[in-house]
Coordinates of C-alpha atoms and ligand atoms in Angstrom, one line a residue:
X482 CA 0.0 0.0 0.0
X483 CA 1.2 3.5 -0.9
X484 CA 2.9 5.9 1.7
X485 CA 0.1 8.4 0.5
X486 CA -2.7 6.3 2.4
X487 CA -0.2 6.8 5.8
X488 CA 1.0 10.4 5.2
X489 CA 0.4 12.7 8.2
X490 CA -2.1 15.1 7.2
X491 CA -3.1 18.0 9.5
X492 CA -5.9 21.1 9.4
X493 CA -6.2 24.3 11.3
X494 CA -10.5 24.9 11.9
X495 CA -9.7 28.5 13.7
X496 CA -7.3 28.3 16.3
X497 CA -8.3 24.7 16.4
X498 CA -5.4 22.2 15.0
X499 CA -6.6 18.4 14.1
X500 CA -3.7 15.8 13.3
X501 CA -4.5 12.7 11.4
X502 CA -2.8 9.4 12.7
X503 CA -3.3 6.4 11.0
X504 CA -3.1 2.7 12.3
X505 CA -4.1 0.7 9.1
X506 CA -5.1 0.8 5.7
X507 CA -7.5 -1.5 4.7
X508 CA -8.7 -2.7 0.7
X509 CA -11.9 -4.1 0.8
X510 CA -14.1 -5.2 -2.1
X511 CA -17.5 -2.8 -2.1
X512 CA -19.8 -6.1 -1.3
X513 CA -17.9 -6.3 2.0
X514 CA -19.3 -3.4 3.5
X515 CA -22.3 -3.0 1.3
X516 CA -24.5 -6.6 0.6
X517 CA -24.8 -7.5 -3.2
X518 CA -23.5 -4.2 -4.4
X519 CA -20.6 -4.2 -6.7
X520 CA -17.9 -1.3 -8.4
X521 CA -20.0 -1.5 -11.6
X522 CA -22.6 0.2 -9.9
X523 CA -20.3 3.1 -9.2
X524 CA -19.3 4.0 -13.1
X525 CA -20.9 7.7 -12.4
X526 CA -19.2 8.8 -9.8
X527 CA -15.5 7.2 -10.9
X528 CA -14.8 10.5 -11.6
X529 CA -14.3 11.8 -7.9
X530 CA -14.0 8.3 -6.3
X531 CA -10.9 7.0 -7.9
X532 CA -8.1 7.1 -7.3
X533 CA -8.3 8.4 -3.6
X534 CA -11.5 6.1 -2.4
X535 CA -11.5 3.5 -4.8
X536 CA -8.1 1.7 -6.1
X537 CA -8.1 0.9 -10.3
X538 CA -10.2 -2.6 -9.9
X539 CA -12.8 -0.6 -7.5
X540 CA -12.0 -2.1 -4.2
X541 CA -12.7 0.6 -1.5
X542 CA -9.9 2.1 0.8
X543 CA -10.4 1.8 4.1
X544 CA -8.3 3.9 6.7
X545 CA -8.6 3.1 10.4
X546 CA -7.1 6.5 12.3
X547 CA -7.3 8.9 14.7
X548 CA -8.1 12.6 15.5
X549 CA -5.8 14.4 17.8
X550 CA -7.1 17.7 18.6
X551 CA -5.6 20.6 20.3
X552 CA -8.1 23.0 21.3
X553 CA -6.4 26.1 23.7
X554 CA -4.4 23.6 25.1
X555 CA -6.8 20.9 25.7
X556 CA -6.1 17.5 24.2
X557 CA -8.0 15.3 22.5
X558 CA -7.7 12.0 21.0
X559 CA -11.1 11.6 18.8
X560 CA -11.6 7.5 18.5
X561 CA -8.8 5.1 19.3
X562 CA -8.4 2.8 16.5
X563 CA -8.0 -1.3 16.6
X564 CA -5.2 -2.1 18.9
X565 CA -2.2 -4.3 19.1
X566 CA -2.7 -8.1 19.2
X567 CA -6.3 -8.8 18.6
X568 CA -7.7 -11.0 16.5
X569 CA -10.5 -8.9 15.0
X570 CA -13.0 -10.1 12.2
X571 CA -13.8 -9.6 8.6
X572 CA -10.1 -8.2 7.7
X573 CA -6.8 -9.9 7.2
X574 CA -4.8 -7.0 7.2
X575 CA -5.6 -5.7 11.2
X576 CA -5.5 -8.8 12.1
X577 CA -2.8 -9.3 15.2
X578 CA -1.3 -5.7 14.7
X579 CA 1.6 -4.7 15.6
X580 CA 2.1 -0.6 15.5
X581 CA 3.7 2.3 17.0
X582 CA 0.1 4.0 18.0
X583 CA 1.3 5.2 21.2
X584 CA 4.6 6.3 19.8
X585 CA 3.4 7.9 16.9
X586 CA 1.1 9.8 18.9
X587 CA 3.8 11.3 21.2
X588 CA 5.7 12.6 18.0
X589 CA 2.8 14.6 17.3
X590 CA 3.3 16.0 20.2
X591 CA 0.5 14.3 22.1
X592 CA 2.0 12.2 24.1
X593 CA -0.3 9.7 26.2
X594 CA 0.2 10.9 29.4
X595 CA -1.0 14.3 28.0
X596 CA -4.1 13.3 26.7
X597 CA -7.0 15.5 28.7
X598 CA -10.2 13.9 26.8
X599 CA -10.9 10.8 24.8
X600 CA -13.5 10.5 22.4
X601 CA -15.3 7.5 21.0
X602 CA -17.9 8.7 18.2
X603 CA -19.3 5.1 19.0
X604 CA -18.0 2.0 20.9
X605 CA -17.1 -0.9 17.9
X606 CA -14.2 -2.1 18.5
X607 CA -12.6 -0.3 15.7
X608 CA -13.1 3.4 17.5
X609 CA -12.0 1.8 21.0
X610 CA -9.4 -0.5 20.8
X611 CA -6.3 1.6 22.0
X612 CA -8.3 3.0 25.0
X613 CA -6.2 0.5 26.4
X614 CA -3.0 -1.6 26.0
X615 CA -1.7 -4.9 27.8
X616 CA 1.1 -4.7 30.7
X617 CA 1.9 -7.6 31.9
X618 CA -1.0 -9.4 30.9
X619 CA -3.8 -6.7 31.9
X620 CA -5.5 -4.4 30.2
X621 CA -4.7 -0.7 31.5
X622 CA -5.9 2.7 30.0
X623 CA -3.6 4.3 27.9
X624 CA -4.5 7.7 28.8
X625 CA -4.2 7.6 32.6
X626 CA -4.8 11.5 33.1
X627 CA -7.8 11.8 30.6
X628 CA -11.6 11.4 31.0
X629 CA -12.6 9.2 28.2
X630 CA -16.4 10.6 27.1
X631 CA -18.9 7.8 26.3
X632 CA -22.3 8.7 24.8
X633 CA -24.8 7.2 27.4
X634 CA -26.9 5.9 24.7
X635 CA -24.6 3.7 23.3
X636 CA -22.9 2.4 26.6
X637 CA -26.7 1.2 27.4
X638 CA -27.2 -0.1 24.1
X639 CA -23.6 -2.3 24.2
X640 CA -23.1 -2.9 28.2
X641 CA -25.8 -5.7 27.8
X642 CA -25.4 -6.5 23.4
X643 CA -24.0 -9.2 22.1
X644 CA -21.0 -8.6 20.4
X645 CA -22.1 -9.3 16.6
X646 CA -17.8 -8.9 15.9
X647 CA -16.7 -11.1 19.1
X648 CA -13.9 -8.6 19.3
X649 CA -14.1 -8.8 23.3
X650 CA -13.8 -4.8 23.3
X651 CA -16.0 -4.6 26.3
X652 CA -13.8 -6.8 27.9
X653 CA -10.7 -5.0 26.7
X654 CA -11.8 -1.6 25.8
X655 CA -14.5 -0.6 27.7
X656 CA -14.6 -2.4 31.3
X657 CA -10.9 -1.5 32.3
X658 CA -11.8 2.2 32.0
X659 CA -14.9 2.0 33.8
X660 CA -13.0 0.0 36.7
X661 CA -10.2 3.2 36.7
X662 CA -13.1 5.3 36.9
X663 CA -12.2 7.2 34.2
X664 CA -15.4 7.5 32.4
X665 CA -17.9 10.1 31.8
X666 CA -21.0 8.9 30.0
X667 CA -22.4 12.3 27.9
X668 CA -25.4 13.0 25.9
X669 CA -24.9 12.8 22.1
X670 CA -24.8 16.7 22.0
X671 CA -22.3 16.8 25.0
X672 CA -20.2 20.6 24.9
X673 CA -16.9 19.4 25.1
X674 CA -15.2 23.0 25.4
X675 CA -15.6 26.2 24.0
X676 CA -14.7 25.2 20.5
X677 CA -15.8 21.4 20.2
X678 CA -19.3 19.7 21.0
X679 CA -20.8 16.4 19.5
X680 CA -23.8 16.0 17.2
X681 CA -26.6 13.1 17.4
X682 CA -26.0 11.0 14.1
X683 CA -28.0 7.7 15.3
X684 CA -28.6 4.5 13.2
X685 CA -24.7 3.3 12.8
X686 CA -25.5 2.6 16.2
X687 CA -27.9 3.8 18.4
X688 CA -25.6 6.8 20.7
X689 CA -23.8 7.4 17.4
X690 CA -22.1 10.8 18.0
X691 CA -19.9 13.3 15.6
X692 CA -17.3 15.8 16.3
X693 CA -18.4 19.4 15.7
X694 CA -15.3 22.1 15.7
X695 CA -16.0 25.9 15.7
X696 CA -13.3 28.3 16.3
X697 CA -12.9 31.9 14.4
X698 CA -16.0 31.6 12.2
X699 CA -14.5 28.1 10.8
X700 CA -16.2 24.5 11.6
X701 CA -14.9 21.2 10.5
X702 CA -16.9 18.2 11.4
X703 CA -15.4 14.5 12.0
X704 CA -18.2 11.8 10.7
X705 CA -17.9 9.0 12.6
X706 CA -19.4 5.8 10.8
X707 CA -22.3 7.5 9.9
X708 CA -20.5 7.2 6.5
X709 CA -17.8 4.4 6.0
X710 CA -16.8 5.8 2.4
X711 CA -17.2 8.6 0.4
X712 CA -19.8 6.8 -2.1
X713 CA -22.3 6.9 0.3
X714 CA -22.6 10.7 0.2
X715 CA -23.7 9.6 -3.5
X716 CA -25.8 6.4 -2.3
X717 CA -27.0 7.1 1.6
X718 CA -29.9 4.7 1.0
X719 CA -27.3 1.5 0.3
X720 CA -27.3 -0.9 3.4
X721 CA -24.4 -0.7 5.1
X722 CA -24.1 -4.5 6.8
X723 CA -22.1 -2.7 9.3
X724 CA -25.3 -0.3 10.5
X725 CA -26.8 -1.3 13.5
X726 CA -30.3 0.5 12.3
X727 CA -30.4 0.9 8.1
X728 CA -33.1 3.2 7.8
X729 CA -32.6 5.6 10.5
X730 CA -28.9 5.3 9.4
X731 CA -29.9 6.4 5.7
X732 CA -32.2 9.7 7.5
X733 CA -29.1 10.5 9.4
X734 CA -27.2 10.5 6.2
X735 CA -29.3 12.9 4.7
X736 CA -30.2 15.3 6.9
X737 CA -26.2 15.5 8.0
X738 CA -26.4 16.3 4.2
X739 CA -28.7 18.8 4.0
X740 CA -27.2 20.3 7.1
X741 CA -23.3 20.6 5.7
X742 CA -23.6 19.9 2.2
X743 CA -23.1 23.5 0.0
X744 CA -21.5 24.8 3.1
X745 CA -17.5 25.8 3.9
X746 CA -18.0 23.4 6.5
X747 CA -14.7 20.5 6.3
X748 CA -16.1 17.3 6.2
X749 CA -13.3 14.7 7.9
X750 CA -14.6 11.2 7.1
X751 CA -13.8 9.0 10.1
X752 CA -12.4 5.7 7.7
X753 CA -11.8 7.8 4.4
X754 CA -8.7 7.2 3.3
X755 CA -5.9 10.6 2.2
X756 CA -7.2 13.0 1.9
X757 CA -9.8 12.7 4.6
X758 CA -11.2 15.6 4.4
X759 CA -13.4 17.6 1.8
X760 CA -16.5 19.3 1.2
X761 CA -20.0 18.2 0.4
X762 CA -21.8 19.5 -2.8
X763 CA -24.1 18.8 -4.5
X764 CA -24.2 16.9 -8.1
X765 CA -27.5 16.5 -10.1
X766 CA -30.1 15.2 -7.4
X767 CA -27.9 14.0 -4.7
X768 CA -24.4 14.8 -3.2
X769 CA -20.8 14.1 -3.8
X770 CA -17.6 14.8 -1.7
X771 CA -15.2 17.0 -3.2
X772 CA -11.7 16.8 -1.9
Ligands
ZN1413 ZN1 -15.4 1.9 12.2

């Protein structure tokens, strides 16, 4: 896979900066995500998919990363990726990882210990997996100074779900912060500080959140899962096997949409692979994402 896919890419949203750090890159044919759907069906929007979000035989990219935010000094890590070691599902290539997360993270300056607030958009095991890392066998929080922000929704909806991934994340993830007492379960439009606050974008999952960021007249927004890949700004009513609710996933899609499409609003897609982030506009009667 190219270096492109892993480059650090960063954006300024007012006096707001937002670091990109990516764990993985995944390629992954379009039925994968999206049941009995194929590239053909994609000929129309080739033209703003490829190469970025779709690679020459039209399997999608797929980026697992992070957010690191600095807001007036305030840290943020905005969802924490897969994890070392794990044997997750559906994808050979995070299977078992192996990565420099932590590292990486203090070369951008935000170093673990420094980390004031984590945020998980949702709680799969791909947005919570390096909440914590093994020492000597346990699972510890990586962040030991932070508060990690959990939409109460979702903890409800989880703490008592079966797993559909058998990923163990509760086990891993989730429990070990709530026995550090390190938790603080929000409301999906919790005010994180001045600058930053999360949006309702249920359906993904039922507490679904995204990251809104206003400083200086400027707003970036970080999707979440709401969208996996850019072609659903073109196809929001596609079932994403992944949703945990289809249709109020496909509303969500559309009013987030209606809401930011047209706007100078930066759109930074939680799984889209470089460059990440772009604007929606419109194109004939529905959307695409212009990077
Ligand atoms: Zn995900």
């Amino acid at each position: 896979m190219s270096d492109r896919l892993y480059e650090k890419l960063s954006w300024q949203v007012g006096d707001v900066s937002i670091h990109r750090l990516v764990e993985v890159v995944l390629c992954a044919p379009i039925d994968s995500l999206f049941p009995d759907r194929s590239a053909a069906e994609l000929s129309a929007y080739e033209s703003w998919l490829k190469p970025n979000y779709l690679d020459a035989d039209g399997n999608m990219h797929i980026s697992i990363h992070a957010f690191l935010i600095n807001a007036g000094g305030m840290k943020m890590i905005v969802d924490t990726c897969a994890g070392n070691g794990k044997n997750l599902p559906l994808y050979d290539e995070w299977k078992n990882l192996n990565t420099p997360f932590l590292e990486n993270m203090t070369e951008l300056g935000f170093g673990p210990d420094a980390i004031d607030r984590v945020m998980c958009t949702h709680l799969h095991f791909d947005h919570v997996g390096w909440n914590t890392h093994k020492v000597n066998d346990k699972w510890v929080p990586s962040f030991p100074n932070a508060r990690y922000l959990f939409n109460k929704t979702e903890w409800e909806f989880w703490k008592d779900a079966d797993d559909p991934y058998e990923s163990n994340a509760l086990e891993h993830a989730l429990q070990p912060i709530f026995d550090a007492d390190l938790v603080e379960l929000v409301e999906a439009n919790h005010q994180v500080c001045d600058e930053i606050s999360l949006i309702p974008t249920p359906g993904h999952t039922p507490g679904h959140a995204s990251v809104l960021i206003q400083s200086k007249g400027e707003e970036a927004v970080i999707t979440g899962d709401m969208f996996h890949h850019p072609l659903q700004f073109a196809e929001p009513g596609w079932i994403d096997a992944a949703d945990v609710e289809s249709d109020r996933a496909e509303r969500t899609r559309i009013e987030f949409m209606q809401r930011f499409g047209n706007t100078d609003s930066t759109v930074l897609g939680t799984h889209f692979a470089t460059p990440t982030a772009g604007k929606i506009v419109s194109d004939g009667d529905g959307y695409k994402f212009e990077s």
